[in-house]
mmCIF file with all atom_site columns, C-alpha atoms in Angstrom:
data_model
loop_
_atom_site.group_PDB
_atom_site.id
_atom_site.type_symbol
_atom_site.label_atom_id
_atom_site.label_alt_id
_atom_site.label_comp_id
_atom_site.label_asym_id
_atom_site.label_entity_id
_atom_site.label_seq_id
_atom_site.pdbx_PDB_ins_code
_atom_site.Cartn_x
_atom_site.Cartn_y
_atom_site.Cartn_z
_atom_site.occupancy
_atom_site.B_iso_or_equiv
_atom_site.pdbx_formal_charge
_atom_site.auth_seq_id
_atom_site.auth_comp_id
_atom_site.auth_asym_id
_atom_site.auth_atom_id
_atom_site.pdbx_PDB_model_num
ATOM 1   C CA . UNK G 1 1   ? 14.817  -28.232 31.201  1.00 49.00 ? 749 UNK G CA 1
ATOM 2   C CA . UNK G 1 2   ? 12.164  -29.380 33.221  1.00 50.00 ? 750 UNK G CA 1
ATOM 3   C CA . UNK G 1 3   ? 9.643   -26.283 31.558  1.00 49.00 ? 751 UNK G CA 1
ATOM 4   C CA . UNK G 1 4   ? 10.627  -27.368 28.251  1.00 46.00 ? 752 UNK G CA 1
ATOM 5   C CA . UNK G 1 5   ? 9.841   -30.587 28.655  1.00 50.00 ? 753 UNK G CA 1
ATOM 6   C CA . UNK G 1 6   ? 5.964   -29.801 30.257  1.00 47.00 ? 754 UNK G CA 1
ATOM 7   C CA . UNK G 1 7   ? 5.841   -26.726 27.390  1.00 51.00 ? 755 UNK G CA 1
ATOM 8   C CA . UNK G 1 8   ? 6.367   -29.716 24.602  1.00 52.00 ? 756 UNK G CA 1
ATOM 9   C CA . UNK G 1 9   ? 4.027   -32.249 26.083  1.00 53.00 ? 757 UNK G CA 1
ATOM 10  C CA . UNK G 1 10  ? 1.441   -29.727 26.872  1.00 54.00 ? 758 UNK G CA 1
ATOM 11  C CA . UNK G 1 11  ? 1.665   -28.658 23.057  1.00 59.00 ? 759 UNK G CA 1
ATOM 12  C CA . UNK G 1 12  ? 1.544   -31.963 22.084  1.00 60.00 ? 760 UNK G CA 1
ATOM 13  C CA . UNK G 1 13  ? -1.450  -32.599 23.979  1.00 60.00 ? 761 UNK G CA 1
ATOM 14  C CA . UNK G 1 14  ? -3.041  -29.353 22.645  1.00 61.00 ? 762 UNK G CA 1
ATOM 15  C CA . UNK G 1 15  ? -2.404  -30.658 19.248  1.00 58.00 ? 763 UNK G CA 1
ATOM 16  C CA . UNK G 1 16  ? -4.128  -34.190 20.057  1.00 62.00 ? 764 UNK G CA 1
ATOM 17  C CA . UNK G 1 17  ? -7.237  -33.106 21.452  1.00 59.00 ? 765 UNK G CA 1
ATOM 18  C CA . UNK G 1 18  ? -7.828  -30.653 18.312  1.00 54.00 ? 766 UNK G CA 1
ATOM 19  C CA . UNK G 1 19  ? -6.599  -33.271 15.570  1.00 50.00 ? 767 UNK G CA 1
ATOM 20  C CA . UNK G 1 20  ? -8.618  -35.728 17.774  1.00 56.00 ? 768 UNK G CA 1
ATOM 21  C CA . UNK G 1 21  ? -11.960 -32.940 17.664  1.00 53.00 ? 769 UNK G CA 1
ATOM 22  C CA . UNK G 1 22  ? -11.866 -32.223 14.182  1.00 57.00 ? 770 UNK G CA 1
ATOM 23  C CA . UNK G 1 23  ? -11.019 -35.368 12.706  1.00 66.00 ? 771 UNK G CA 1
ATOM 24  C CA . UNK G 1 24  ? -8.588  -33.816 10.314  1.00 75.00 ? 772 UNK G CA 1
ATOM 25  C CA . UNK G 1 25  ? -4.789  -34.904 10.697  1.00 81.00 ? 773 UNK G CA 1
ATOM 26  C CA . UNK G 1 26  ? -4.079  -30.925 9.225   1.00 80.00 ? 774 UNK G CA 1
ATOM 27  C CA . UNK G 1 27  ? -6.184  -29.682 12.061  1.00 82.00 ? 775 UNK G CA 1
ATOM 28  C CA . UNK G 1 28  ? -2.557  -28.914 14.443  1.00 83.00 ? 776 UNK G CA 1
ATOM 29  C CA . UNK G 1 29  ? -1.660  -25.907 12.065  1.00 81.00 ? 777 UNK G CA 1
ATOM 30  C CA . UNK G 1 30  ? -4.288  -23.811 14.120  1.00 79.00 ? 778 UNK G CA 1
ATOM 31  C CA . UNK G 1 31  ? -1.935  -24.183 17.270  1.00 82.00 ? 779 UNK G CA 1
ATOM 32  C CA . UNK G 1 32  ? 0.559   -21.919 15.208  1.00 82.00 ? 780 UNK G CA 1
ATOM 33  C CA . UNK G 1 33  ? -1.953  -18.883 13.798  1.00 80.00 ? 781 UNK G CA 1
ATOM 34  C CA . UNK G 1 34  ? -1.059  -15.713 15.227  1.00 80.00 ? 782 UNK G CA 1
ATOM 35  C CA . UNK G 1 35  ? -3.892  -13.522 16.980  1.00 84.00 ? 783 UNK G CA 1
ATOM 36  C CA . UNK G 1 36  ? -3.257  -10.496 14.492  1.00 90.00 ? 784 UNK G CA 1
ATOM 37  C CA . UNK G 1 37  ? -6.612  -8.332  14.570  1.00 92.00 ? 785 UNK G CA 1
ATOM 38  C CA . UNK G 1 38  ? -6.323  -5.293  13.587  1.00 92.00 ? 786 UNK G CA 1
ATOM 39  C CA . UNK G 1 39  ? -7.457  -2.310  15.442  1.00 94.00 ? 787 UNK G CA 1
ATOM 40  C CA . UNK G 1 40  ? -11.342 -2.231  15.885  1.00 93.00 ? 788 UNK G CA 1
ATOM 41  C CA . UNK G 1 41  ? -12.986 1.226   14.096  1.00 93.00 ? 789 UNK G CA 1
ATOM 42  C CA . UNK G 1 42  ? -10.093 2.122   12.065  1.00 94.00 ? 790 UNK G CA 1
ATOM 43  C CA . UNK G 1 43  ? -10.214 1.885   8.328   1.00 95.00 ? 791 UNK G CA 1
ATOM 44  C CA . UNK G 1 44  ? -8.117  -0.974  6.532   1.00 95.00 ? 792 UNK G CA 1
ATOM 45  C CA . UNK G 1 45  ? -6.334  -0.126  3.693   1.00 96.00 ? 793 UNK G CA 1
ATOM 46  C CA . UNK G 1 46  ? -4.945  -3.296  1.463   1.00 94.00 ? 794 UNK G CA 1
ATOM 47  C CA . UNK G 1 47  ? -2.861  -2.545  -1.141  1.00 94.00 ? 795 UNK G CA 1
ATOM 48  C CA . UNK G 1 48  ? -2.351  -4.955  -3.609  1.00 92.00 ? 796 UNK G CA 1
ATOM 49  C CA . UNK G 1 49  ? 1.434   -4.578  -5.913  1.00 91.00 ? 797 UNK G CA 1
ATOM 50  C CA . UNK G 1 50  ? 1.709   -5.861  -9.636  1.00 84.00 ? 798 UNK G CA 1
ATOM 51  C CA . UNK G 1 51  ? 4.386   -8.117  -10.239 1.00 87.00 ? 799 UNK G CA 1
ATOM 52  C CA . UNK G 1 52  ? 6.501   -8.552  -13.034 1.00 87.00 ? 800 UNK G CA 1
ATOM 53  C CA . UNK G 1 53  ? 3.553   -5.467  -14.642 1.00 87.00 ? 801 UNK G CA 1
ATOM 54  C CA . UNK G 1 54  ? 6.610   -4.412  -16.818 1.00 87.00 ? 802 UNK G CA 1
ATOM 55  C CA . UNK G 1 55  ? 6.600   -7.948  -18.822 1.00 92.00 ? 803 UNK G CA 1
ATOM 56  C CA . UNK G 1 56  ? 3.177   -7.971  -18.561 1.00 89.00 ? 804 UNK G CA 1
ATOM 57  C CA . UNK G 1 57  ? 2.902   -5.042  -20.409 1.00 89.00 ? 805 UNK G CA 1
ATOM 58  C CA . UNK G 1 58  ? 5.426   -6.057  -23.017 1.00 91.00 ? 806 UNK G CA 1
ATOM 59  C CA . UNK G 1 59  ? 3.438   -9.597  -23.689 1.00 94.00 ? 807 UNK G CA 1
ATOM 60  C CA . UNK G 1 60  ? 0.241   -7.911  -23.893 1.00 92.00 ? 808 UNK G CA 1
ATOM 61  C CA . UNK G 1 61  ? 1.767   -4.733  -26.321 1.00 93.00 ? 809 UNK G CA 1
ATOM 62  C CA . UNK G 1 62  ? -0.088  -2.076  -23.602 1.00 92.00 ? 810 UNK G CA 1
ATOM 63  C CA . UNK G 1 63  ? 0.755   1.390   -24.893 1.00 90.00 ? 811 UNK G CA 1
ATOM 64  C CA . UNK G 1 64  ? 2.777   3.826   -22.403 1.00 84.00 ? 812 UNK G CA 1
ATOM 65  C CA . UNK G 1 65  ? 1.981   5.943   -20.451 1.00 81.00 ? 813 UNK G CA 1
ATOM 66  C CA . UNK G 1 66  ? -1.671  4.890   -20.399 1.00 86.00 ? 814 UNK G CA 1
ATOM 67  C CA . UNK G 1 67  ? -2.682  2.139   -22.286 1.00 91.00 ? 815 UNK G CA 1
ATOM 68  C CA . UNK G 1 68  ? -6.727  2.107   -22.540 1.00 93.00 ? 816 UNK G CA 1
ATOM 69  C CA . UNK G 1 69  ? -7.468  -1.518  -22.872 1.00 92.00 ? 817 UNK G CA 1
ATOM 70  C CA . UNK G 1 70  ? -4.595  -1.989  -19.799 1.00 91.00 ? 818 UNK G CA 1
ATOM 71  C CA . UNK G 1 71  ? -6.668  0.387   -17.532 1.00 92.00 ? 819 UNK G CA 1
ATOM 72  C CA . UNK G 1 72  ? -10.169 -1.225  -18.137 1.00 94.00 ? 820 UNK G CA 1
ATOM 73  C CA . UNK G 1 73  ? -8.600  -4.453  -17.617 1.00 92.00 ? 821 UNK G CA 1
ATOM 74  C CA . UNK G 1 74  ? -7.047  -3.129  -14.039 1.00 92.00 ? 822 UNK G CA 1
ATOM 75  C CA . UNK G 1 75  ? -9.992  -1.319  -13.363 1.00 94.00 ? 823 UNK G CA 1
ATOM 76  C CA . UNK G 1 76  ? -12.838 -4.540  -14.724 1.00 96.00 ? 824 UNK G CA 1
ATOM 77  C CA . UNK G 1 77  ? -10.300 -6.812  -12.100 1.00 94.00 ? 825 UNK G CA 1
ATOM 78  C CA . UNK G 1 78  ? -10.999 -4.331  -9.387  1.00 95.00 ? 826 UNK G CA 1
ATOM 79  C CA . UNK G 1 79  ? -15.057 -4.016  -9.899  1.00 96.00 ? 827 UNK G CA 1
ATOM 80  C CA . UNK G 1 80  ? -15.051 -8.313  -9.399  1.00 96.00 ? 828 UNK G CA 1
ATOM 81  C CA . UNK G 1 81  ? -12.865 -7.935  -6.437  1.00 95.00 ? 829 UNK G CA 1
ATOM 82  C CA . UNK G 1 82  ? -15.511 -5.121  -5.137  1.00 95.00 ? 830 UNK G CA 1
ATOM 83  C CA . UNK G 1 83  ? -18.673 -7.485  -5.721  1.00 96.00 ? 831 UNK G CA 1
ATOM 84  C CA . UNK G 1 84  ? -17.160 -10.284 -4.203  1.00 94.00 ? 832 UNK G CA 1
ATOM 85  C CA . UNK G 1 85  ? -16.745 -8.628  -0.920  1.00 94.00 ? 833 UNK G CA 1
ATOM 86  C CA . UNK G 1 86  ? -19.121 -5.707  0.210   1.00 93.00 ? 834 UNK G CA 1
ATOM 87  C CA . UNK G 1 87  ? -17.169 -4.557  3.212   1.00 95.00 ? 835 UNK G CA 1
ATOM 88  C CA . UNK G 1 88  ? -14.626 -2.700  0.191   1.00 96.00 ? 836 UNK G CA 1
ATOM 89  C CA . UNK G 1 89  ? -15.826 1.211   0.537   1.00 95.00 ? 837 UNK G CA 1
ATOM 90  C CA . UNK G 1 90  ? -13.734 2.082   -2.086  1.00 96.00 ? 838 UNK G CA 1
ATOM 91  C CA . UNK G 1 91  ? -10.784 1.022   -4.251  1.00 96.00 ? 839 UNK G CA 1
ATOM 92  C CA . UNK G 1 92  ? -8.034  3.294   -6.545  1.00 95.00 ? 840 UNK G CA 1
ATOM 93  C CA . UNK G 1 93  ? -5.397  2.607   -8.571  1.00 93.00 ? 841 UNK G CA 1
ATOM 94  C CA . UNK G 1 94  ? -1.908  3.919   -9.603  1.00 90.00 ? 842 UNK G CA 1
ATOM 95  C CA . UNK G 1 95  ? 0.654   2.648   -11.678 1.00 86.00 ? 843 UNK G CA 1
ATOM 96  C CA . UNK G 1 96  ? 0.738   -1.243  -11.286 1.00 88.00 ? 844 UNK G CA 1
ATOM 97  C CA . UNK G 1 97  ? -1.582  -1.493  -8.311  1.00 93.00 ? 845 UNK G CA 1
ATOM 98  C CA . UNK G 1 98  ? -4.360  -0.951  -6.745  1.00 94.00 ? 846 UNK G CA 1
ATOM 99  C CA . UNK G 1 99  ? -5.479  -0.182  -3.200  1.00 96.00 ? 847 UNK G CA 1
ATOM 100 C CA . UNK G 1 100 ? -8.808  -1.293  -1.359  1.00 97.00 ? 848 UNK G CA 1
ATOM 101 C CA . UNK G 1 101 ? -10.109 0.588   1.637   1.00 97.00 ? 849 UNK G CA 1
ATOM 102 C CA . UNK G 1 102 ? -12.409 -1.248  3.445   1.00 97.00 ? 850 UNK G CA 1
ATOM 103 C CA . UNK G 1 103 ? -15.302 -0.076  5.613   1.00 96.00 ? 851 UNK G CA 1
ATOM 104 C CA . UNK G 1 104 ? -14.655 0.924   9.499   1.00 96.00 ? 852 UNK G CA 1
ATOM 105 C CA . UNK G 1 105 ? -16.708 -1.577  10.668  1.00 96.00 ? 853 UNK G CA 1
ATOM 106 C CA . UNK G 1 106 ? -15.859 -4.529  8.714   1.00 96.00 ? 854 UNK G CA 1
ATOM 107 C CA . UNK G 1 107 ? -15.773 -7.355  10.860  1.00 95.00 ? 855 UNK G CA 1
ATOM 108 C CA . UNK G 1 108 ? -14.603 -9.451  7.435   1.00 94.00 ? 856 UNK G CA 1
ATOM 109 C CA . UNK G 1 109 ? -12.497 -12.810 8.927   1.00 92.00 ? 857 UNK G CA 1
ATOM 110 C CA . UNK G 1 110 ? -12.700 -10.882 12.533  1.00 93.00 ? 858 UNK G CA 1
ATOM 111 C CA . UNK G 1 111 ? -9.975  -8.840  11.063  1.00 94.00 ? 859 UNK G CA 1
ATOM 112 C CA . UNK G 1 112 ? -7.632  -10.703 11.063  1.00 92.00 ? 860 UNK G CA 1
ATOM 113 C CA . UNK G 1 113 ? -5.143  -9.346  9.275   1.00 91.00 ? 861 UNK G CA 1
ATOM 114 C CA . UNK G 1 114 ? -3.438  -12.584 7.553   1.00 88.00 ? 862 UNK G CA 1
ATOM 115 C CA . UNK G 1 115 ? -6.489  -14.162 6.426   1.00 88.00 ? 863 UNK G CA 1
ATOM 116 C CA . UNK G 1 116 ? -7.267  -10.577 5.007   1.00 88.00 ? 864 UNK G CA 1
ATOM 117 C CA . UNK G 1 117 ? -4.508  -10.593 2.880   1.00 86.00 ? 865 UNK G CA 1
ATOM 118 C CA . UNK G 1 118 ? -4.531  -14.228 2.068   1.00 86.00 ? 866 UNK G CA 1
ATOM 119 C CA . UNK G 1 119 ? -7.917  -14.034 0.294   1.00 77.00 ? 867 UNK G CA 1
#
């Protein structure tokens, strides 16, 4: 009980001196990010999933199999994602989503992986 007790003041304290440093009552969420880099020289892949594509589809009147004006759209949403961040070597598509493999040595956000998938 004794450990518990020095484990909660000690995070307390933690938490004062950063919301006390950055001036920003919010500033305490950092105790509780997890160190989650990913492997250094591999290549990260990021797959990203439509949801609810099939109503999508249905509002928008997209042909099937292969609706034209469906795969420009998927395909003009994918180019903007590209330009706004260089480390993507490449990106594909299939079915309702598309996948973005990113350069070896992208250092984007010190890959982490949840602020990664969070942008």
């Amino acid at each position: 009980m004794k450990s518990l007790r020095f484990e909660i003041s000690t995070s307390i304290q933690q938490a004062e001196a950063i919301v006390s440093m950055a001036k920003s009552k919010f500033e305490y969420v950092r105790l509780y990010e997890l160190d989650d880099k990913l492997l250094k020289n591999v290549w990260m892949v990021v797959r990203i999933d439509g949801k609810g594509f099939h109503k999508f589809t249905q509002d928008h009147n997209f042909q099937k199999p292969n609706d034209l004006s469906a795969l420009n759209l998927m395909n003009d949403a994918a180019k903007g994602v590209m330009s706004n961040l260089q480390d993507i070597f490449m990106a594909y598509g299939q079915s309702d989503e598309y996948s973005f493999v990113f350069k070896r040595s992208s250092t984007l956000y010190g890959r982490r992986s949840s602020k990664i998938i969070s942008t």
